[in-house]
Coordinates of C-alpha atoms and ligand atoms in Angstrom, one line a residue:
Chain A
M26 CA 20.9 174.4 14.2
A27 CA 19.7 172.5 11.7
T28 CA 22.5 169.0 11.8
T29 CA 22.0 166.3 9.3
G30 CA 24.0 162.9 8.6
A31 CA 22.7 160.3 5.5
N32 CA 19.2 160.5 5.2
H33 CA 18.8 162.1 8.6
M34 CA 18.3 165.6 10.3
Q35 CA 17.9 167.3 13.7
A36 CA 16.3 170.5 13.6
K37 CA 16.3 172.1 17.0
L38 CA 13.0 174.7 16.7
V39 CA 11.6 177.0 19.4
L40 CA 7.6 177.7 20.2
L41 CA 7.2 181.5 20.6
G42 CA 4.3 183.7 21.4
D43 CA 1.6 185.4 24.7
M44 CA 0.9 183.8 27.6
G45 CA -2.2 181.2 26.1
A46 CA -1.7 181.6 22.4
G47 CA -1.5 177.8 22.3
K48 CA 2.0 176.7 22.2
S49 CA 2.1 174.2 24.4
S50 CA -1.3 172.1 22.9
L51 CA 0.2 173.0 19.2
A52 CA 3.6 171.2 20.1
L53 CA 1.0 168.0 22.2
R54 CA -1.0 167.8 19.3
F55 CA 2.0 167.3 17.2
V56 CA 4.0 165.1 18.6
K57 CA 1.8 162.8 20.4
G58 CA -2.0 164.1 19.2
Q59 CA -3.0 164.9 22.2
F60 CA -5.4 168.5 23.3
F61 CA -6.6 169.3 26.5
D62 CA -9.5 172.0 27.2
Y63 CA -7.2 172.5 30.4
Q64 CA -3.3 172.4 29.4
E65 CA -0.6 173.1 32.1
S66 CA 1.1 176.9 32.1
T67 CA 4.7 175.7 31.3
I68 CA 7.1 177.4 33.5
G69 CA 10.6 178.6 32.1
A70 CA 9.9 175.8 28.9
A71 CA 9.1 171.7 27.9
F72 CA 11.4 170.0 25.5
L73 CA 9.9 167.4 23.4
T74 CA 10.9 165.6 20.4
Q75 CA 9.4 164.5 16.9
T76 CA 10.5 163.4 14.4
L77 CA 8.7 163.8 10.5
A78 CA 9.7 161.4 7.1
V79 CA 9.7 163.2 4.5
N80 CA 10.0 161.3 1.6
E81 CA 13.7 159.8 2.2
T82 CA 14.8 161.8 4.9
T83 CA 13.5 162.0 8.0
V84 CA 13.8 165.5 10.4
K85 CA 14.1 165.0 14.2
F86 CA 12.4 167.9 15.6
E87 CA 14.1 168.9 19.1
I88 CA 11.0 171.5 20.3
W89 CA 11.9 173.9 22.7
D90 CA 8.7 175.0 24.2
T91 CA 8.8 177.7 26.2
A92 CA 6.8 180.1 29.1
G93 CA 5.0 182.9 27.6
Q94 CA 4.7 185.3 30.1
E95 CA 6.0 188.5 29.7
R96 CA 8.4 188.3 32.7
Y97 CA 10.0 184.4 31.2
H98 CA 11.0 186.8 28.2
S99 CA 14.4 187.7 30.1
L100 CA 15.1 183.3 30.0
A101 CA 14.5 182.9 25.8
P102 CA 17.5 183.9 24.6
M103 CA 18.5 180.3 25.9
Y104 CA 16.0 178.8 23.9
Y105 CA 16.6 180.1 20.5
R106 CA 20.4 180.5 20.7
G107 CA 21.3 177.7 17.4
A108 CA 17.8 177.4 16.5
A109 CA 16.9 176.5 12.8
A110 CA 13.4 177.0 13.5
A111 CA 10.9 179.5 15.5
I112 CA 6.6 179.1 15.8
I113 CA 5.9 182.2 16.8
V114 CA 1.9 181.8 17.8
Y115 CA -0.7 184.3 18.3
D116 CA -4.5 183.5 19.4
I117 CA -7.3 184.9 16.9
T118 CA -8.9 185.8 19.7
N119 CA -6.5 188.0 21.4
S120 CA -5.6 191.0 19.9
D121 CA -2.7 191.5 22.8
S122 CA -0.7 187.8 21.8
F123 CA -0.6 189.7 18.4
G124 CA 0.7 192.6 19.4
R125 CA 3.2 190.2 21.2
A126 CA 4.3 187.7 18.3
K127 CA 5.6 191.0 15.9
K128 CA 7.5 191.8 19.2
W129 CA 10.0 188.5 18.4
V130 CA 9.3 188.3 15.0
Q131 CA 11.2 192.0 15.4
E132 CA 13.3 190.7 18.2
L133 CA 14.5 187.4 16.0
Q134 CA 15.7 189.5 13.0
R135 CA 17.6 191.5 15.4
Q136 CA 19.3 188.5 17.0
G137 CA 18.5 185.5 15.7
N138 CA 20.3 183.3 13.3
P139 CA 19.8 184.4 9.5
N140 CA 18.5 181.1 8.2
L141 CA 16.3 181.1 10.4
V142 CA 13.4 179.2 9.1
M143 CA 9.8 181.6 10.9
A144 CA 6.5 181.1 11.4
L145 CA 3.7 182.7 12.3
A146 CA 0.9 180.4 13.6
G147 CA -2.7 182.0 14.1
N148 CA -4.0 179.4 16.8
K149 CA -7.3 178.5 17.9
A150 CA -9.0 178.6 14.7
D151 CA -11.4 176.9 15.4
L152 CA -12.7 180.1 18.1
S153 CA -14.1 182.5 15.0
S154 CA -16.9 183.6 16.5
K155 CA -14.9 185.4 18.9
R156 CA -11.9 186.0 16.1
K157 CA -10.7 189.6 16.7
I158 CA -7.0 189.3 13.9
E159 CA -8.4 188.6 10.8
A160 CA -6.5 186.1 8.6
E161 CA -5.5 188.3 6.1
E162 CA -3.8 191.0 9.0
G163 CA -1.7 187.7 9.6
Q164 CA -1.1 186.8 6.0
S165 CA 0.6 190.2 5.2
Y166 CA 2.7 190.7 8.6
A167 CA 4.3 187.5 7.7
E168 CA 5.0 188.2 4.0
E169 CA 6.4 192.2 4.5
N170 CA 9.0 190.1 7.3
G171 CA 9.1 187.4 5.3
L172 CA 8.1 184.4 7.3
F173 CA 5.4 181.8 6.6
F174 CA 1.8 182.2 8.1
M175 CA -0.8 179.6 9.0
E176 CA -4.0 179.4 11.1
T177 CA -3.9 176.5 13.1
S178 CA -5.8 174.7 15.9
A179 CA -4.4 172.2 18.6
K180 CA -8.3 171.6 19.3
T181 CA -9.0 170.2 15.6
S182 CA -5.8 169.9 14.7
Q183 CA -6.2 172.1 11.6
N184 CA -2.8 172.8 10.1
V185 CA -0.6 171.9 12.3
N186 CA 0.9 168.7 10.7
E187 CA 0.6 171.1 8.1
L188 CA 3.3 173.8 9.7
F189 CA 5.4 171.9 10.7
Y190 CA 6.0 169.7 7.2
E191 CA 6.2 172.8 5.9
I192 CA 8.9 174.2 8.2
A193 CA 10.9 170.5 7.7
R194 CA 10.8 171.4 3.9
K195 CA 11.9 174.9 4.3
L196 CA 14.7 174.0 6.2
P197 CA 18.7 174.6 5.2
K198 CA 18.4 171.9 2.4
A199 CA 22.1 169.4 2.1
Q200 CA 19.8 166.6 1.7
P201 CA 19.7 165.4 -2.0
A202 CA 16.3 163.7 -1.0
Q203 CA 14.9 166.3 -0.4
A204 CA 14.9 167.5 -3.8
S205 CA 12.6 165.6 -4.9
G206 CA 9.8 168.6 -4.5
M207 CA 7.2 167.3 -2.3
S208 CA 4.9 170.0 -1.5
L209 CA 2.2 170.5 0.8
T210 CA -0.1 171.7 -1.9
D211 CA -1.6 168.3 -2.0
G212 CA -3.0 168.4 1.1
S213 CA -1.9 164.8 2.3
T214 CA -1.0 164.6 6.1
S215 CA -1.3 160.9 5.8
R216 CA 2.7 160.9 4.6
L217 CA 3.7 163.2 7.4
G218 CA 3.3 159.3 9.4
P219 CA 5.4 160.7 12.9
A220 CA 8.5 157.7 13.0
K221 CA 8.5 158.4 16.7
S222 CA 8.3 160.6 19.5
T223 CA 8.9 161.3 23.2
C224 CA 8.0 164.2 25.5
C225 CA 9.6 165.7 28.5
A226 CA 7.6 168.8 30.6
Chain B
M5 CA -12.4 173.6 55.2
Y6 CA -12.3 171.0 52.6
S7 CA -10.3 167.7 52.7
A8 CA -7.6 167.1 50.4
L9 CA -6.1 164.3 52.7
N10 CA -7.9 161.9 54.9
T11 CA -6.0 162.3 57.8
E12 CA -6.6 162.1 61.6
P13 CA -6.7 165.0 63.9
P14 CA -3.0 165.7 65.4
V15 CA -3.3 164.5 68.9
E16 CA -4.3 161.3 69.0
P17 CA -2.2 158.5 69.1
P18 CA -1.3 157.4 65.3
P19 CA -4.1 154.9 64.7
T20 CA -2.6 152.0 62.4
T21 CA -3.6 153.2 58.6
A22 CA -3.2 156.7 59.2
W23 CA -0.8 159.6 58.1
G24 CA -1.3 159.3 54.5
V25 CA -4.2 158.6 52.2
E26 CA -4.3 154.9 50.4
R27 CA -7.4 156.1 48.6
G28 CA -7.9 154.3 45.3
E29 CA -5.0 151.8 45.9
M30 CA -7.1 149.3 46.4
Q31 CA -8.7 149.9 43.3
D32 CA -5.1 149.5 41.4
R33 CA -6.6 148.6 37.9
I34 CA -4.8 147.2 35.1
D35 CA -4.7 149.4 32.0
T36 CA -6.2 146.6 29.9
K37 CA -6.4 147.9 26.7
R38 CA -2.3 148.6 26.3
N39 CA -2.8 143.9 26.3
V40 CA -5.3 144.1 24.1
R41 CA -3.3 143.6 21.3
S42 CA -1.2 140.6 21.8
S43 CA 0.8 140.4 18.7
R44 CA 2.2 143.4 19.5
P45 CA 5.1 144.2 21.9
R46 CA 3.6 144.3 25.5
K47 CA 4.0 147.8 26.9
P48 CA 4.5 147.1 30.6
T49 CA 1.6 147.4 32.7
K50 CA 0.5 150.4 34.2
V51 CA -1.2 150.8 37.6
K52 CA -3.3 153.7 38.3
M53 CA -3.4 154.7 41.5
Q54 CA -3.5 158.0 44.3
D55 CA -0.5 159.6 46.1
V56 CA -0.1 161.1 49.6
Y57 CA -1.3 163.9 48.6
S58 CA -4.3 162.4 46.1
F59 CA -2.7 163.4 42.8
N60 CA -3.3 161.0 39.9
L61 CA -0.5 159.0 39.2
E62 CA 0.0 156.0 36.3
V63 CA 2.5 154.5 37.5
S64 CA 4.7 150.7 36.7
R65 CA 4.6 147.7 39.3
E66 CA 7.6 148.9 40.5
E67 CA 7.1 152.5 41.3
A68 CA 3.7 151.7 43.0
S69 CA 5.4 149.2 45.1
I70 CA 7.8 152.6 46.2
I71 CA 5.0 154.6 46.5
H72 CA 3.4 151.8 48.6
Q73 CA 6.3 151.7 50.7
V74 CA 7.1 155.7 51.4
K75 CA 3.3 155.3 52.2
E76 CA 4.1 153.2 55.0
R77 CA 7.3 154.9 55.8
V78 CA 5.3 158.4 56.8
K79 CA 3.0 156.4 58.7
E80 CA 6.7 155.2 60.7
Q81 CA 7.6 158.6 60.6
G82 CA 4.4 159.5 62.5
R83 CA 4.8 157.6 65.1
V84 CA 8.4 159.0 65.5
W85 CA 7.0 162.2 65.6
W86 CA 4.5 161.7 68.1
A87 CA 6.8 159.4 70.4
M88 CA 8.0 162.9 70.4
E89 CA 5.5 165.3 71.5
A90 CA 5.0 162.6 74.1
K91 CA 8.1 163.1 75.1
N92 CA 8.8 166.6 75.0
G93 CA 5.3 167.9 75.3
A94 CA 2.2 169.0 72.3
G95 CA 3.9 171.1 70.1
W96 CA 7.5 171.1 71.2
Y97 CA 8.4 172.5 68.2
L98 CA 6.3 175.3 67.9
Q99 CA 8.5 177.2 70.8
P100 CA 10.7 180.2 69.1
E101 CA 13.5 178.9 70.5
I102 CA 13.9 175.8 69.4
F103 CA 14.5 176.7 65.8
A104 CA 15.7 180.6 66.1
Q105 CA 19.0 178.5 64.7
A106 CA 16.8 179.2 61.2
E107 CA 16.4 183.4 62.4
G108 CA 19.9 183.9 62.2
Y109 CA 20.6 183.8 66.0
F110 CA 23.8 183.1 67.7
V111 CA 23.8 178.9 68.9
S112 CA 25.9 179.8 71.5
S113 CA 23.7 182.1 72.7
L114 CA 20.8 179.4 73.2
S115 CA 20.7 177.0 76.4
L116 CA 22.0 173.8 75.8
V117 CA 18.6 171.8 76.3
T118 CA 17.1 174.0 73.2
M119 CA 20.4 173.2 71.0
T120 CA 20.0 169.8 71.5
S121 CA 16.1 170.2 70.7
T122 CA 16.9 172.1 67.8
L123 CA 19.3 169.4 66.7
Q124 CA 17.1 167.0 67.4
L125 CA 14.0 168.9 65.3
K126 CA 16.1 169.3 62.5
K127 CA 17.5 165.6 62.2
L128 CA 13.9 165.1 62.8
I129 CA 12.5 167.3 59.7
R130 CA 14.8 166.0 57.5
S131 CA 13.5 162.6 57.9
G132 CA 10.1 164.1 56.7
I133 CA 7.4 165.4 58.6
P134 CA 4.3 163.5 58.8
P135 CA 2.0 165.0 56.2
L136 CA -0.9 166.0 59.2
L137 CA 2.0 168.3 61.5
R138 CA 3.0 169.9 57.9
P139 CA 0.9 173.0 59.0
R140 CA 2.2 173.6 62.2
V141 CA 5.7 173.2 61.9
W142 CA 5.8 175.1 58.7
S143 CA 3.9 178.1 59.9
A144 CA 6.8 177.9 63.2
V145 CA 9.8 176.7 61.7
S146 CA 10.0 179.2 58.3
G147 CA 8.4 183.1 60.4
A148 CA 4.9 182.7 59.5
N149 CA 3.5 182.6 62.5
K150 CA 5.9 185.6 63.0
R151 CA 4.7 187.6 60.9
R152 CA 1.2 186.9 60.8
S153 CA 1.4 188.1 64.8
S154 CA 2.8 191.4 63.2
A155 CA 0.0 192.1 61.3
P156 CA -3.6 192.9 62.5
E157 CA -6.1 189.5 63.2
S158 CA -8.0 190.5 60.4
Y159 CA -5.6 191.1 57.8
Y160 CA -6.0 188.7 55.1
S161 CA -10.0 189.6 55.0
D162 CA -9.6 192.8 55.2
L163 CA -7.2 192.3 51.9
L164 CA -9.6 190.1 50.1
A165 CA -12.4 192.2 50.8
A166 CA -10.1 195.8 48.9
V167 CA -9.4 193.8 46.9
E168 CA -12.4 192.4 45.7
G169 CA -13.8 192.9 42.2
R170 CA -10.7 194.9 40.8
E171 CA -9.2 194.0 37.9
T172 CA -5.4 194.3 36.8
P173 CA -2.8 192.4 34.9
A174 CA -2.5 190.3 37.7
T175 CA -5.6 189.1 38.2
R176 CA -5.9 188.9 34.6
Q177 CA -2.9 186.2 34.4
I178 CA -3.8 184.0 37.4
D179 CA -7.4 183.8 36.0
H180 CA -6.0 182.2 33.1
D181 CA -4.0 180.3 34.8
L182 CA -6.3 178.5 37.5
G183 CA -7.8 175.7 35.4
R184 CA -4.2 175.0 34.3
T185 CA -2.5 174.2 37.6
F186 CA -2.9 170.8 38.1
P187 CA -6.0 170.2 36.1
T188 CA -6.2 166.0 37.3
H189 CA -6.3 166.7 40.5
P190 CA -9.5 166.0 42.7
W191 CA -9.4 169.0 44.5
I192 CA -7.8 171.8 43.0
D193 CA -9.5 171.4 39.5
S194 CA -12.8 171.4 41.8
A195 CA -14.8 174.7 42.1
D196 CA -14.2 175.2 45.5
G197 CA -10.0 174.7 44.6
R198 CA -9.7 176.6 42.0
A199 CA -11.7 179.6 44.4
A200 CA -9.2 179.3 46.9
L201 CA -6.0 179.4 44.5
R202 CA -7.6 182.6 42.8
R203 CA -8.1 184.5 46.7
I204 CA -4.7 183.4 47.6
L205 CA -2.2 184.5 44.1
V206 CA -4.9 187.7 43.5
A207 CA -4.3 188.8 47.5
Y208 CA -0.7 188.5 47.2
S209 CA -0.8 190.2 44.1
F210 CA -1.8 193.3 45.8
R211 CA 0.3 192.8 48.8
D212 CA 3.2 192.7 46.4
S213 CA 2.9 194.6 43.8
R214 CA 6.3 194.6 42.8
V215 CA 6.2 191.0 42.5
G216 CA 2.5 190.6 41.6
Y217 CA 2.0 187.7 39.7
C218 CA 4.2 185.3 38.2
Q219 CA 4.2 181.6 36.2
G220 CA 5.1 179.1 38.7
M221 CA 3.5 180.7 42.5
N222 CA 0.6 178.9 41.2
F223 CA 2.1 175.7 41.2
V224 CA 3.6 176.7 44.7
A225 CA 0.2 178.2 46.2
A226 CA -1.7 175.1 44.8
M227 CA 0.8 172.7 46.7
L228 CA 0.3 174.7 49.6
L229 CA -3.4 174.6 49.8
L230 CA -3.2 171.0 49.9
V231 CA -0.9 170.5 52.2
M232 CA -2.1 173.6 54.9
K233 CA -5.7 172.9 54.6
K234 CA -6.6 176.4 55.3
E235 CA -6.4 178.6 53.0
E236 CA -5.3 181.8 55.2
D237 CA -2.5 179.4 57.0
A238 CA -1.5 178.8 53.1
F239 CA -1.8 182.7 52.4
W240 CA 0.6 183.2 54.9
M241 CA 3.1 180.6 54.0
L242 CA 3.2 181.8 50.4
A243 CA 4.0 184.7 51.7
V244 CA 7.4 184.0 54.1
L245 CA 8.1 182.4 51.4
V246 CA 8.5 184.6 48.8
E247 CA 9.5 187.5 51.5
N248 CA 12.0 185.4 53.6
V249 CA 12.7 182.1 52.6
L250 CA 13.1 182.2 48.7
F251 CA 16.6 184.1 47.3
D252 CA 15.5 188.2 46.6
D253 CA 13.7 188.6 43.1
C254 CA 12.7 185.1 42.2
Y255 CA 9.7 186.1 41.0
S256 CA 9.9 190.0 40.0
E257 CA 9.7 191.6 36.8
N258 CA 12.5 189.7 34.8
L259 CA 13.2 187.2 36.8
Y260 CA 16.4 188.8 38.0
G261 CA 17.3 186.9 41.0
C262 CA 16.3 183.7 39.1
H263 CA 18.8 184.8 36.4
V264 CA 21.3 185.0 39.6
E265 CA 20.5 181.7 40.9
Q266 CA 21.5 179.9 38.1
R267 CA 25.1 181.0 38.1
V268 CA 25.0 180.6 41.2
F269 CA 24.1 176.8 40.5
K270 CA 26.4 176.8 37.5
D271 CA 28.7 177.3 39.6
L272 CA 28.1 175.5 42.7
L273 CA 27.9 172.8 39.9
R274 CA 31.6 172.6 38.6
K275 CA 33.0 172.9 42.0
K276 CA 30.8 169.8 42.8
L277 CA 30.7 167.9 39.8
P278 CA 33.4 169.1 38.3
R279 CA 33.5 166.0 35.5
L280 CA 30.6 166.2 34.4
A281 CA 30.2 170.4 34.3
V282 CA 32.3 170.0 31.6
R283 CA 31.3 167.6 29.7
L284 CA 27.5 169.1 29.4
E285 CA 29.6 172.3 28.8
E286 CA 30.9 170.1 26.0
I287 CA 27.6 169.5 24.4
E288 CA 26.3 172.4 24.5
F289 CA 23.7 171.6 27.6
D290 CA 23.2 174.9 29.6
V291 CA 22.1 173.1 33.2
S292 CA 19.3 176.7 33.3
L293 CA 17.1 174.6 30.8
V294 CA 16.1 172.4 33.3
T295 CA 17.1 174.0 36.7
T296 CA 14.7 177.0 35.8
E297 CA 11.7 175.8 36.4
W298 CA 12.9 173.6 39.4
F299 CA 14.1 176.7 40.9
L300 CA 10.7 178.6 40.6
C301 CA 8.5 175.9 40.8
L302 CA 10.4 174.7 43.8
F303 CA 9.8 171.7 42.1
A304 CA 6.3 171.3 42.5
K305 CA 5.8 170.8 39.0
S306 CA 8.9 167.7 38.6
L307 CA 9.4 165.4 41.1
P308 CA 5.8 163.5 42.8
S309 CA 4.5 165.1 45.5
E310 CA 6.1 163.4 49.3
T311 CA 9.0 163.8 47.4
T312 CA 8.7 167.7 46.4
M313 CA 7.2 168.7 50.4
R314 CA 10.4 166.8 52.3
V315 CA 12.6 168.9 49.9
W316 CA 10.4 171.8 51.3
D317 CA 10.6 170.6 54.5
V318 CA 14.1 171.6 54.8
L319 CA 13.3 174.3 52.6
F320 CA 11.3 176.2 55.8
N321 CA 14.0 175.1 58.2
E322 CA 17.0 175.1 56.7
G323 CA 16.6 178.2 53.8
A324 CA 16.8 178.1 49.7
S325 CA 20.1 176.6 49.6
I326 CA 18.9 173.3 49.6
L327 CA 17.0 173.9 46.3
F328 CA 20.5 173.8 45.0
I329 CA 21.8 170.6 47.3
V330 CA 18.9 169.0 46.0
A331 CA 19.4 170.2 42.2
L332 CA 23.4 169.0 42.5
A333 CA 21.5 165.7 44.3
I334 CA 19.8 164.9 40.8
F335 CA 22.0 165.5 38.5
K336 CA 24.9 163.5 41.2
M337 CA 22.4 160.4 41.0
R338 CA 22.8 160.4 37.1
E339 CA 26.4 161.2 36.5
E340 CA 27.4 158.2 35.1
E341 CA 24.1 158.1 32.6
L342 CA 24.4 162.0 31.9
F343 CA 28.2 161.7 31.9
A344 CA 27.7 159.1 29.0
A345 CA 24.7 161.6 27.2
K346 CA 25.7 162.8 23.2
H347 CA 23.2 165.4 23.2
V348 CA 21.1 167.5 24.9
G349 CA 17.9 165.9 24.4
E350 CA 19.7 162.9 25.5
V351 CA 20.3 165.3 29.0
M352 CA 16.7 166.4 29.1
K353 CA 15.3 162.8 29.2
I354 CA 17.5 161.3 31.5
L355 CA 16.9 164.5 34.3
H356 CA 13.2 164.1 33.0
D357 CA 13.0 160.5 34.2
A358 CA 15.1 161.0 37.1
T359 CA 12.8 163.7 38.7
H360 CA 9.3 162.6 37.9
G361 CA 10.4 158.9 38.7
A362 CA 11.4 160.5 42.5
Y363 CA 8.7 158.5 44.4
D364 CA 11.1 157.5 47.2
P365 CA 12.2 160.6 49.1
D366 CA 14.6 159.1 51.2
E367 CA 16.3 157.9 48.0
L368 CA 17.3 161.4 46.7
L369 CA 17.7 163.1 50.2
K370 CA 20.2 161.0 51.1
V371 CA 22.3 162.1 48.6
A372 CA 21.7 164.9 48.9
F373 CA 22.6 165.0 52.5
E374 CA 25.7 162.5 52.1
K375 CA 26.9 162.6 48.5
V376 CA 26.8 166.8 48.0
G377 CA 26.7 168.1 51.2
V378 CA 25.4 171.0 52.7
M379 CA 26.5 174.0 51.8
S380 CA 26.5 177.1 53.9
L381 CA 23.2 179.8 53.3
Q382 CA 26.0 182.6 53.7
S383 CA 28.4 180.9 50.9
I384 CA 25.5 181.5 48.8
V385 CA 24.6 184.2 49.5
K386 CA 28.2 185.6 48.6
Q387 CA 28.5 183.7 45.6
R388 CA 24.9 185.9 45.0
K389 CA 26.4 188.7 45.5
K390 CA 29.5 188.4 43.3
E391 CA 27.2 186.9 39.9
Q392 CA 25.0 190.1 40.1
P393 CA 27.2 192.6 38.4
A394 CA 27.0 190.4 35.5
V395 CA 23.3 189.5 35.5
I396 CA 22.9 193.4 35.2
A397 CA 24.8 193.7 32.2
E398 CA 23.2 190.8 30.4
L399 CA 20.6 192.2 30.9
E400 CA 20.6 195.8 30.3
R401 CA 22.9 194.5 27.0
R402 CA 19.3 193.3 25.5
G403 CA 16.9 196.0 27.6
Q404 CA 15.8 194.3 29.7
L405 CA 16.6 195.4 33.0
N406 CA 14.1 199.0 34.2
P407 CA 14.7 201.6 35.9
S408 CA 12.6 200.8 38.5
D409 CA 12.9 197.4 39.4
S410 CA 15.9 197.8 41.8
V411 CA 18.4 195.3 42.1
Q412 CA 20.5 196.8 44.7
S413 CA 21.9 193.7 46.8
S414 CA 19.7 193.7 50.3
S415 CA 21.0 191.0 52.8
R416 CA 19.7 187.9 51.1
Ligands
GTP19 N1 -10.3 176.6 21.9 C1 -8.9 176.3 21.5 N2 -8.3 176.4 22.9 C2 -7.1 176.3 22.3 C3 -6.0 175.4 21.0 N3 -4.7 176.0 21.7 C4 -4.7 176.3 22.8 N4 -5.8 176.1 23.8 C5 -6.6 176.5 24.6 O1 -6.2 177.4 25.4 C6 -5.2 177.4 27.1 C7 -3.8 177.5 26.7 O2 -2.9 177.1 25.6 P1 -1.9 176.4 26.2 O3 -1.4 175.6 25.4 O4 -1.9 175.9 27.5 O5 -0.8 178.1 26.1 P2 0.7 178.3 26.2 O6 1.3 178.9 25.0 O7 1.6 176.9 25.9 O8 1.0 179.2 27.3 P3 1.8 179.1 27.9 O9 2.1 178.4 28.5 O10 1.2 180.0 29.6 O11 2.9 179.8 27.9 C8 -5.2 175.9 27.1 O12 -6.4 176.2 28.0 C9 -5.5 175.0 25.7 O13 -7.0 174.0 26.2 C10 -7.0 176.0 19.9 O14 -6.3 175.8 19.1 N5 -8.2 176.1 20.4
MG20 MG1 2.6 176.6 27.3

């Protein structure tokens, strides 16, 4: 749940999606600015935090990066319970992973929190030659279901900060500071200055 | 096969530098990059080294010195085992009667001599099996030898030949995870390492199609390869582990057994550390957030390698309750700090540091055996039975129980 202090809010964020879609890589890129061609598979879930400065407000994300294998599905409620935001990740080069993403969306709609900010991320955008899912397909699915959509690449960092920034912006606003019209459209990422990060696998 | 460990053959007296590798430690390097800018507060100096199983580490000076001490103790322990060999005869621990206890025989049916040996072995194993002897001792006490002897000699090679070139969802997932299993370990990351890992995981997925492949087994199998060194031996250890040693269904579809384990653990935590259990509930910290990975990887992803192996020494000789005991010990060691934590994030950080920094196996196991206390496998089996209906109900409610899943409890 997003909790707010004077100029500070905390938001639980969960990453869901098929095995190998790039959840851990997105989290690691966002939190530590790193990327590995071979990222260890996640068992259960990993926990990371990262703080974003959005104007005068800081948003501290507590990120649960979950395991993607189908059989781990039954553990997921523990991680999305009470979450303020969810990023559902698929791999644009793998159509099964897009199918899996849709199932997650349905499950969250059924059981999740109605105020949950949901994002759909079509990851591995750098691999356009192997693309199976067109950006339009992701976009229109997201629109139909009230999510926002971005194609990302943990490898090149394309849209990674933007994705988290956009979520921070969309979190329920209890903060006057947030009403001052920060927007992503100016395309600047330099102000997304991560303030502090920790990482626990 | 390959040499992940630069160790000596088993039946020679302990040489002065054996029982573990110190490759790389002489070249301990100070991470100079970090010290370039003196204007910034200096980070503590990190040392690069390899541990007993050749994992690359970057640790503080204090941790490095603990790791050196542990290596020394491993050598000493090697001498103790060697002395036992000299006294009781080579491979004395290979006699089935000696580890019969672990297989559930009545103690009264054992002779006094055997019983003494059994107790001696148990004590020795709790103080650690030298890396070099692990393959033989594990195979004997876990029941892997017995299991293997009841299968045809060529079982493993036949199985490999039969599954060659076949593709299933399990093999696809295994292929996906090969490069993602301890990617910084020099041997596992090699072509040989990955090929061996692939073969045992694929072979196992066909042997037990109900389990198939569960993420987590990749880390377990990789550690088994590092210890056993021979691929076929590692395969049999994996088989006996999943089929006999661990609790039922912990890797099966929907992780039914894992759910049961989580509930049993919560119950134990309430009994053994009641004050902390209440406190963690108050701040809405669900212990499963950390214990899921601990139990599915048998700590291989959280504890340093030699510490993990010390837990496995006991696991193979005494059974799966050691997983609970060690988990409780981790909470116990950090009880005060955890009690003071105000937030889930803080708890995660404390537990992360407690596990990843547990370079001294004796420190952890001392707490496990002396402060947590041993619990009988029977009592855990009983508790598992008690928790099963709730798990079935929960999974059913979420529509995650396939009718094909057998959830009838068996002996464990
Ligand atoms: N080219 C490319 N590769 C990526 C990208 N993101 C992740 N990968 C690679 O894809 C593989 C899987 O990435 P992970 O981040 O581990 O995937 P995951 O979703 O966390 O997978 P599980 O932990 O198994 O659920 C890794 O080897 C990454 O290096 C990307 O944006 N581009
Ligand atoms: Mg992952």
